[in-house]
Short mmCIF file of C-alpha atoms and ligand atoms in Angstrom, two decimals:
data_model
loop_
_atom_site.label_atom_id
_atom_site.label_comp_id
_atom_site.label_asym_id
_atom_site.label_seq_id
_atom_site.Cartn_x
_atom_site.Cartn_y
_atom_site.Cartn_z
CA MET A 246 -22.99 -0.96 10.71
CA LYS A 247 -19.36 -2.08 11.01
CA LYS A 248 -17.38 -0.64 13.92
CA ALA A 249 -13.69 0.31 13.74
CA ILE A 250 -11.05 1.66 16.11
CA VAL A 251 -8.29 3.88 14.74
CA CYS A 252 -5.28 4.16 17.08
CA GLY A 253 -3.27 7.24 16.14
CA ALA A 254 -6.41 8.98 14.83
CA GLY A 255 -4.91 12.38 15.64
CA GLY A 256 -1.93 11.74 13.36
CA PHE A 257 -1.43 12.18 9.64
CA ILE A 258 -2.43 8.77 8.26
CA GLY A 259 -4.91 8.06 11.08
CA SER A 260 -6.91 11.26 10.58
CA HIS A 261 -7.21 10.59 6.84
CA LEU A 262 -8.16 6.96 7.54
CA VAL A 263 -10.96 8.06 9.86
CA LYS A 264 -12.40 10.18 7.02
CA LYS A 265 -12.20 7.25 4.61
CA LEU A 266 -13.85 4.80 7.01
CA LYS A 267 -16.67 7.30 7.69
CA LYS A 268 -17.25 7.67 3.92
CA GLU A 269 -17.47 3.88 3.69
CA GLY A 270 -20.15 3.81 6.41
CA PHE A 271 -18.18 2.63 9.46
CA TRP A 272 -18.85 3.78 13.02
CA VAL A 273 -15.41 4.94 14.16
CA ARG A 274 -13.74 5.34 17.55
CA GLY A 275 -10.51 7.31 17.33
CA VAL A 276 -7.80 7.44 19.99
CA ASP A 277 -4.66 9.52 20.27
CA LEU A 278 -2.69 11.73 22.65
CA LYS A 279 -4.03 14.68 20.67
CA TYR A 280 -6.75 15.75 18.23
CA PRO A 281 -5.77 16.14 14.55
CA GLU A 282 -3.71 19.32 14.17
CA PHE A 283 -5.12 20.61 10.92
CA GLY A 284 -8.86 19.96 11.04
CA GLU A 285 -11.76 18.51 13.01
CA THR A 286 -11.81 14.74 13.45
CA GLU A 287 -14.68 12.95 11.72
CA ALA A 288 -14.64 10.08 14.24
CA ASP A 289 -17.96 9.34 15.97
CA GLN A 290 -16.09 9.20 19.23
CA PHE A 291 -12.56 10.39 20.04
CA ILE A 292 -10.71 9.30 23.15
CA ILE A 293 -7.74 11.37 24.22
CA GLY A 294 -5.45 8.90 25.94
CA ASP A 295 -2.02 7.33 26.20
CA LEU A 296 -1.95 3.84 24.68
CA ARG A 297 1.17 2.98 26.68
CA GLU A 298 -1.24 2.69 29.62
CA ILE A 299 -3.14 -0.56 29.76
CA GLU A 300 -6.12 1.07 31.52
CA ILE A 301 -6.55 3.44 28.56
CA CYS A 302 -6.30 0.50 26.16
CA LYS A 303 -9.07 -1.24 28.12
CA LEU A 304 -11.30 1.82 27.70
CA VAL A 305 -10.58 1.87 23.98
CA ILE A 306 -10.91 -1.88 23.24
CA ASP A 307 -13.97 -2.63 25.36
CA GLN A 308 -15.88 -4.86 22.93
CA PRO A 309 -15.17 -7.08 19.90
CA PHE A 310 -14.84 -4.39 17.23
CA ASP A 311 -14.94 -5.50 13.57
CA GLU A 312 -11.67 -3.77 12.70
CA LEU A 313 -8.80 -2.11 14.53
CA TYR A 314 -6.15 -0.03 12.78
CA GLN A 315 -2.94 0.39 14.82
CA LEU A 316 -1.12 3.52 13.59
CA ALA A 317 -0.07 5.04 16.92
CA GLY A 318 3.63 5.30 17.71
CA GLU A 319 6.71 7.48 17.72
CA VAL A 320 7.17 8.69 14.15
CA GLY A 321 9.48 11.14 12.42
CA GLY A 322 11.70 11.79 9.44
CA ALA A 323 15.49 11.44 9.25
CA GLY A 324 15.98 14.36 11.66
CA TYR A 325 14.09 12.44 14.35
CA VAL A 326 14.93 8.81 13.61
CA PHE A 327 18.61 8.92 12.63
CA THR A 328 20.18 11.20 15.23
CA GLY A 329 20.21 8.53 17.96
CA GLU A 330 18.75 10.97 20.49
CA ASN A 331 15.22 9.55 20.33
CA ASP A 332 16.00 5.84 20.05
CA ALA A 333 15.02 4.81 23.57
CA GLU A 334 11.77 6.76 23.36
CA ILE A 335 10.95 5.26 19.96
CA MET A 336 11.57 1.67 21.02
CA HIS A 337 10.00 1.88 24.47
CA ASN A 338 6.87 3.81 23.58
CA SER A 339 5.99 2.13 20.31
CA ALA A 340 6.70 -1.39 21.58
CA LEU A 341 4.56 -0.79 24.69
CA ILE A 342 1.64 0.41 22.58
CA ASN A 343 1.87 -2.63 20.30
CA LEU A 344 2.23 -5.10 23.18
CA ASN A 345 -0.83 -3.63 24.91
CA ILE A 346 -2.98 -3.52 21.82
CA VAL A 347 -2.30 -6.96 20.41
CA ASP A 348 -2.87 -8.62 23.79
CA LEU A 349 -6.15 -6.87 24.53
CA ALA A 350 -7.44 -7.14 20.98
CA SER A 351 -6.94 -10.89 21.02
CA LYS A 352 -8.55 -11.27 24.48
CA ILE A 353 -11.58 -9.12 23.63
CA GLY A 354 -11.92 -10.69 20.17
CA VAL A 355 -11.33 -7.89 17.67
CA LYS A 356 -12.16 -9.50 14.31
CA LYS A 357 -9.40 -7.94 12.16
CA LEU A 358 -6.38 -5.93 13.18
CA PHE A 359 -4.22 -3.84 10.85
CA TYR A 360 -0.63 -3.02 11.85
CA SER A 361 1.33 -0.26 10.09
CA SER A 362 4.90 -1.46 9.70
CA SER A 363 7.51 0.32 7.62
CA ALA A 364 10.01 0.03 4.78
CA CYS A 365 12.57 0.84 7.49
CA ILE A 366 12.59 -2.85 8.47
CA TYR A 367 14.53 -3.79 5.31
CA PRO A 368 18.23 -4.65 5.72
CA GLN A 369 20.87 -2.02 5.06
CA TYR A 370 22.93 -4.40 2.92
CA ASN A 371 20.22 -4.44 0.21
CA GLN A 372 19.99 -0.65 0.08
CA LEU A 373 23.59 0.39 -0.62
CA ASP A 374 23.17 1.08 -4.34
CA PRO A 375 20.89 4.08 -4.88
CA LYS A 376 19.91 2.77 -8.33
CA ASN A 377 19.13 -0.83 -7.36
CA PRO A 378 17.73 -1.23 -3.85
CA ASN A 379 15.94 -4.50 -3.07
CA CYS A 380 12.87 -4.23 -0.86
CA ALA A 381 10.98 -7.36 -1.83
CA GLU A 382 9.07 -8.62 1.22
CA SER A 383 11.04 -11.88 1.30
CA THR A 384 14.34 -10.01 1.82
CA ALA A 385 13.50 -8.79 5.35
CA TYR A 386 15.69 -11.54 6.88
CA PRO A 387 18.52 -11.86 7.86
CA ALA A 388 17.43 -8.63 9.49
CA LEU A 389 19.60 -5.52 9.59
CA PRO A 390 17.45 -2.37 9.71
CA ASP A 391 19.44 0.88 9.77
CA SER A 392 17.50 2.41 12.68
CA GLU A 393 16.02 1.43 16.03
CA TYR A 394 12.71 2.62 14.57
CA GLY A 395 13.07 -0.16 11.97
CA TRP A 396 14.01 -2.75 14.60
CA GLU A 397 10.95 -1.88 16.70
CA LYS A 398 8.72 -2.22 13.64
CA LEU A 399 10.20 -5.64 12.87
CA PHE A 400 9.86 -6.75 16.49
CA SER A 401 6.24 -5.62 16.51
CA GLU A 402 5.51 -7.37 13.21
CA ARG A 403 6.69 -10.52 14.94
CA ILE A 404 4.53 -9.91 18.04
CA TYR A 405 1.45 -9.52 15.86
CA GLN A 406 2.35 -12.61 13.83
CA THR A 407 2.95 -14.60 17.01
CA TYR A 408 -0.48 -13.65 18.37
CA ALA A 409 -2.04 -14.51 15.01
CA ARG A 410 -0.53 -18.01 15.23
CA THR A 411 -1.18 -18.58 18.93
CA TYR A 412 -4.64 -17.02 19.34
CA GLN A 413 -5.97 -17.17 15.75
CA ILE A 414 -6.53 -13.41 15.63
CA ASN A 415 -6.78 -12.07 12.07
CA ILE A 416 -3.77 -9.75 11.62
CA LYS A 417 -2.92 -7.75 8.49
CA ILE A 418 0.48 -6.09 8.17
CA ALA A 419 1.60 -3.49 5.63
CA ARG A 420 5.06 -1.95 5.27
CA PHE A 421 4.50 1.69 4.31
CA HIS A 422 7.07 3.45 2.12
CA ASN A 423 7.16 7.24 2.76
CA ILE A 424 3.54 8.31 2.80
CA PHE A 425 2.89 11.99 2.20
CA GLY A 426 0.05 14.42 1.58
CA GLU A 427 -1.94 17.32 2.94
CA GLU A 428 -2.38 17.68 6.70
CA GLY A 429 0.91 15.93 7.47
CA THR A 430 3.62 17.31 9.76
CA TYR A 431 5.62 19.90 7.79
CA ILE A 432 7.55 21.72 10.52
CA GLY A 433 8.94 21.12 14.01
CA GLY A 434 11.59 18.40 13.53
CA ARG A 435 9.47 15.30 12.81
CA GLU A 436 8.60 16.22 9.21
CA LYS A 437 9.76 13.96 6.38
CA ALA A 438 11.53 14.84 3.11
CA PRO A 439 8.54 15.75 0.87
CA ALA A 440 6.96 18.04 3.49
CA ALA A 441 10.31 19.57 4.52
CA LEU A 442 11.21 20.32 0.90
CA CYS A 443 7.76 21.75 0.16
CA ARG A 444 8.18 24.06 3.18
CA LYS A 445 11.69 25.14 2.15
CA ILE A 446 10.58 25.84 -1.42
CA ALA A 447 7.46 27.69 -0.25
CA LEU A 448 9.72 29.96 1.80
CA VAL A 449 12.44 30.65 -0.78
CA ASN A 450 12.23 33.32 -3.49
CA ASP A 451 12.46 32.50 -7.19
CA GLY A 452 16.17 31.90 -7.92
CA GLY A 453 16.94 31.13 -4.26
CA VAL A 454 18.93 28.36 -2.56
CA ILE A 455 17.66 25.54 -0.34
CA ASP A 456 19.67 23.22 1.93
CA ILE A 457 19.49 19.45 1.49
CA TRP A 458 21.00 16.89 3.86
CA GLY A 459 23.65 14.70 2.23
CA ASP A 460 24.68 14.69 -1.43
CA GLY A 461 21.09 14.58 -2.71
CA LYS A 462 21.79 11.38 -4.66
CA GLN A 463 20.10 9.14 -2.08
CA THR A 464 16.93 7.65 -3.61
CA ARG A 465 13.42 7.00 -2.24
CA SER A 466 9.87 6.54 -3.45
CA PHE A 467 6.90 8.46 -2.05
CA LEU A 468 3.27 7.42 -1.92
CA TYR A 469 0.34 9.81 -1.79
CA ILE A 470 -1.99 9.32 1.19
CA ASP A 471 -5.13 8.43 -0.84
CA GLU A 472 -3.27 5.59 -2.55
CA CYS A 473 -1.94 4.34 0.77
CA LEU A 474 -5.42 4.17 2.27
CA GLU A 475 -6.82 2.41 -0.77
CA GLY A 476 -4.11 -0.23 -0.35
CA VAL A 477 -4.84 -0.58 3.36
CA ARG A 478 -8.57 -1.06 2.81
CA LYS A 479 -7.97 -3.56 -0.02
CA LEU A 480 -5.67 -5.55 2.27
CA MET A 481 -8.25 -5.50 5.09
CA ASP A 482 -10.99 -6.76 2.76
CA SER A 483 -8.83 -9.55 1.30
CA ASP A 484 -7.83 -13.03 2.44
CA PHE A 485 -4.17 -12.02 2.34
CA ASP A 486 -2.42 -11.09 5.59
CA GLY A 487 0.96 -9.69 4.50
CA PRO A 488 3.42 -8.34 5.49
CA VAL A 489 3.19 -6.50 2.19
CA ASN A 490 4.70 -3.30 0.82
CA ILE A 491 2.37 -0.34 0.34
CA GLY A 492 4.46 2.14 -1.58
CA SER A 493 5.26 3.64 -4.93
CA GLU A 494 7.78 2.19 -7.39
CA GLU A 495 8.52 5.66 -8.84
CA MET A 496 11.99 6.07 -7.33
CA VAL A 497 13.63 9.52 -7.39
CA SER A 498 16.74 11.04 -5.85
CA ILE A 499 16.18 13.68 -3.17
CA ASP A 500 17.58 16.31 -5.55
CA GLU A 501 15.06 15.23 -8.20
CA LEU A 502 12.30 15.44 -5.63
CA ALA A 503 13.31 19.01 -4.80
CA PHE A 504 13.38 20.03 -8.48
CA LYS A 505 9.95 18.48 -9.08
CA ILE A 506 8.53 20.50 -6.18
CA ALA A 507 10.25 23.68 -7.41
CA HIS A 508 8.71 23.11 -10.84
CA ILE A 509 5.25 22.81 -9.27
CA ALA A 510 5.93 26.01 -7.29
CA GLY A 511 7.02 27.78 -10.48
CA LYS A 512 10.40 28.67 -8.93
CA LYS A 513 13.98 28.15 -10.05
CA ILE A 514 16.12 26.91 -7.16
CA SER A 515 19.71 25.88 -6.46
CA ILE A 516 20.63 23.25 -3.91
CA ASN A 517 23.21 23.58 -1.17
CA HIS A 518 24.19 20.12 0.12
CA ILE A 519 24.96 20.12 3.82
CA GLU A 520 25.82 17.44 6.35
CA GLY A 521 22.82 15.81 7.93
CA PRO A 522 21.13 12.48 8.72
CA MET A 523 20.38 10.53 5.54
CA GLY A 524 19.44 6.90 6.12
CA VAL A 525 20.09 4.24 3.49
CA ARG A 526 21.50 5.17 0.06
CA GLY A 527 18.56 3.80 -1.90
CA ARG A 528 15.05 2.56 -1.21
CA ASN A 529 12.12 1.74 -3.45
CA SER A 530 8.92 -0.19 -3.01
CA ASP A 531 8.64 -3.56 -4.75
CA ASN A 532 4.98 -4.02 -5.66
CA THR A 533 5.18 -7.51 -7.17
CA LEU A 534 3.55 -9.19 -4.17
CA ILE A 535 0.72 -6.71 -3.61
CA TYR A 536 -0.17 -6.83 -7.29
CA LYS A 537 -0.16 -10.62 -7.27
CA LYS A 538 -2.24 -10.96 -4.07
CA LEU A 539 -4.62 -7.98 -4.30
CA ASN A 540 -4.53 -7.27 -8.03
CA TRP A 541 -3.84 -3.67 -7.05
CA ARG A 542 -0.98 -1.22 -7.09
CA PRO A 543 -0.85 2.58 -6.88
CA SER A 544 -1.75 4.29 -10.12
CA THR A 545 -0.99 8.01 -9.73
CA PHE A 546 2.33 9.68 -10.52
CA LEU A 547 4.40 11.43 -7.87
CA GLU A 548 3.56 14.87 -9.33
CA TYR A 549 -0.13 14.36 -8.57
CA GLY A 550 0.37 14.12 -4.81
CA LEU A 551 3.23 16.64 -4.74
CA ASN A 552 1.03 19.22 -6.40
CA LYS A 553 -1.67 18.85 -3.74
CA THR A 554 0.84 18.72 -0.89
CA PHE A 555 2.91 21.69 -2.05
CA PHE A 556 -0.06 24.03 -2.34
CA TRP A 557 -1.41 22.94 1.06
CA ILE A 558 1.99 23.59 2.72
CA ASN A 559 2.43 26.83 0.77
CA ASN A 560 -0.87 27.99 2.21
CA MET A 561 0.07 26.89 5.75
CA VAL A 562 3.38 28.72 5.49
CA LYS A 563 1.59 31.90 4.35
CA LEU A 564 -0.89 31.64 7.21
CA ASN A 565 1.59 30.74 9.95
CA GLY A 566 4.97 31.95 8.70
P1 NAD B 1911 1.92 10.52 12.96
O1 NAD B 1911 3.01 10.87 13.90
O2 NAD B 1911 1.25 11.64 12.25
O3 NAD B 1911 0.81 9.68 13.74
C1 NAD B 1911 1.12 8.86 14.85
C2 NAD B 1911 0.16 9.24 15.95
O4 NAD B 1911 0.38 8.38 17.07
C3 NAD B 1911 0.36 10.68 16.46
O5 NAD B 1911 -0.81 11.42 16.29
C4 NAD B 1911 0.71 10.50 17.93
O6 NAD B 1911 0.17 11.50 18.78
C5 NAD B 1911 0.10 9.14 18.22
N1 NAD B 1911 0.72 8.55 19.42
C6 NAD B 1911 2.04 8.47 19.70
N2 NAD B 1911 2.21 7.93 20.91
C7 NAD B 1911 0.97 7.67 21.40
C8 NAD B 1911 0.50 7.12 22.61
N3 NAD B 1911 1.35 6.74 23.58
N4 NAD B 1911 -0.83 7.00 22.80
C9 NAD B 1911 -1.71 7.39 21.83
N5 NAD B 1911 -1.32 7.91 20.66
C10 NAD B 1911 0.01 8.06 20.44
O7 NAD B 1911 2.51 9.46 11.93
P2 NAD B 1911 1.89 8.88 10.59
O8 NAD B 1911 2.75 9.34 9.49
O9 NAD B 1911 0.42 9.11 10.54
O10 NAD B 1911 2.18 7.32 10.79
C11 NAD B 1911 1.19 6.40 11.25
C12 NAD B 1911 1.81 5.02 11.38
O11 NAD B 1911 2.33 4.59 10.12
C13 NAD B 1911 2.99 4.99 12.35
O12 NAD B 1911 2.96 3.79 13.09
C14 NAD B 1911 4.21 4.99 11.45
O13 NAD B 1911 5.33 4.38 12.05
C15 NAD B 1911 3.69 4.21 10.25
N6 NAD B 1911 4.46 4.56 9.05
C16 NAD B 1911 4.31 5.81 8.50
C17 NAD B 1911 5.06 6.15 7.37
C18 NAD B 1911 4.93 7.50 6.72
O14 NAD B 1911 5.62 7.74 5.72
N7 NAD B 1911 4.10 8.40 7.20
C19 NAD B 1911 5.94 5.21 6.81
C20 NAD B 1911 6.07 3.96 7.42
C21 NAD B 1911 5.31 3.64 8.52
#
C-alpha cells in the first residue's frame, strides 16, 4: 500500500485530496493547524501541528513516504491578499513551511513531492488586458507578481527546484488557477470570488442588489475541485515535473460570473460596483503545456462546478445564517 502525507489536510483542497487518495487505496497521514471545517477527515492519521516548527515537521516526515503533497500555507482571496495588511504573515509563514518541508523531505527520502504554486506568480505586465492575458508557463520571468503571495510562491517554486537539482528529489509543481467547490471557505474574509458571490446571491432576494469590488470587468477562470485533483494526480503519476498550469481556460468577467450564479439560483440580480481590492485586470489558464505533456485538460464547464458550489453554500447559509 502506498503511503502519502498531505500537508494542509484541514484546508479546502487538502481535505478533498485526502478523500481522493483514500479512494485510490493510499494510506494517508494528514497534517494541519486544524481539522477540516465542514466534515470528518478521511485520513488514516491526522496530526494537528504547526509546520513552521521543525520539530512538528520531523514528527510528520519520519520515514520515506511514497508521496508528499504540500498544500499548507497562508491563503485567501483578494480581501486577504491585496490589502497589504497580511503580507508579512503570508511571506514569513508560507516560506518557513516550504523551507522546512523541502529540507526534511529530501533528507528523509520522500520519493515524490507535490508543491501547490499559483497563477499569482505570473507578471502583472502580461495581465493588463482583460481580454488577452498571457499565462503560459514560460512567461513567468522576468518576474513581476502583483502580490507578496505571488512572490512567495515563486520563491518557493525555486527552493523546490533547487533541491530537486541538488539532492535529486523528485519534485512536481503545479500553478493552480482559482480552484473552487463545496467545503471551501465562503465567509470570514479569506473567501475567494466564486464562494463570496455564491454567498451574496444566496442571501439576496429575487430582484435584489449585490456589491462587487471594482468595475466587474476584470476577468478570471475558475476550476472545479474534482478537475484540479485529477490534474494533480495525473502530474504525480507522470514523468513530467512542471511547473505547469492547472486551471480552466473558460475565462469570464466577474460580472458574468455573478450572473451565471444568479441564473443557477433562479434569481434576478443587479450589481452595485464598489471600491475594493481587485488584483490584475485579466487572468486565464493556458493549458497548452499540460495537454502536451499529460494529454489531459479539464473537461467540465464552469456551470457544472458552480451549480454544486452554489447549492452547498446556499445550504450552509440557511443553516448558519
Ligand atoms: P486553505 O486555506 O483551505 O488550506 C490551507 C491549509 O493550510 C489550511 O487548512 C491552514 O490551516 C493550513 N496551514 C496554514 N498554516 C499552517 C501551518 N503553519 N501549519 C500547518 N498547517 C497550516 O487553502 P486551499 O485553497 O486549500 O489551498 C491549498 C494550497 O493551494 C495553498 O498552498 C494555496 O496557496 C494553493 N493555491 C490555492 C488556490 C485556490 O484557488 N484555492 C489557487 C492557487 C494556489
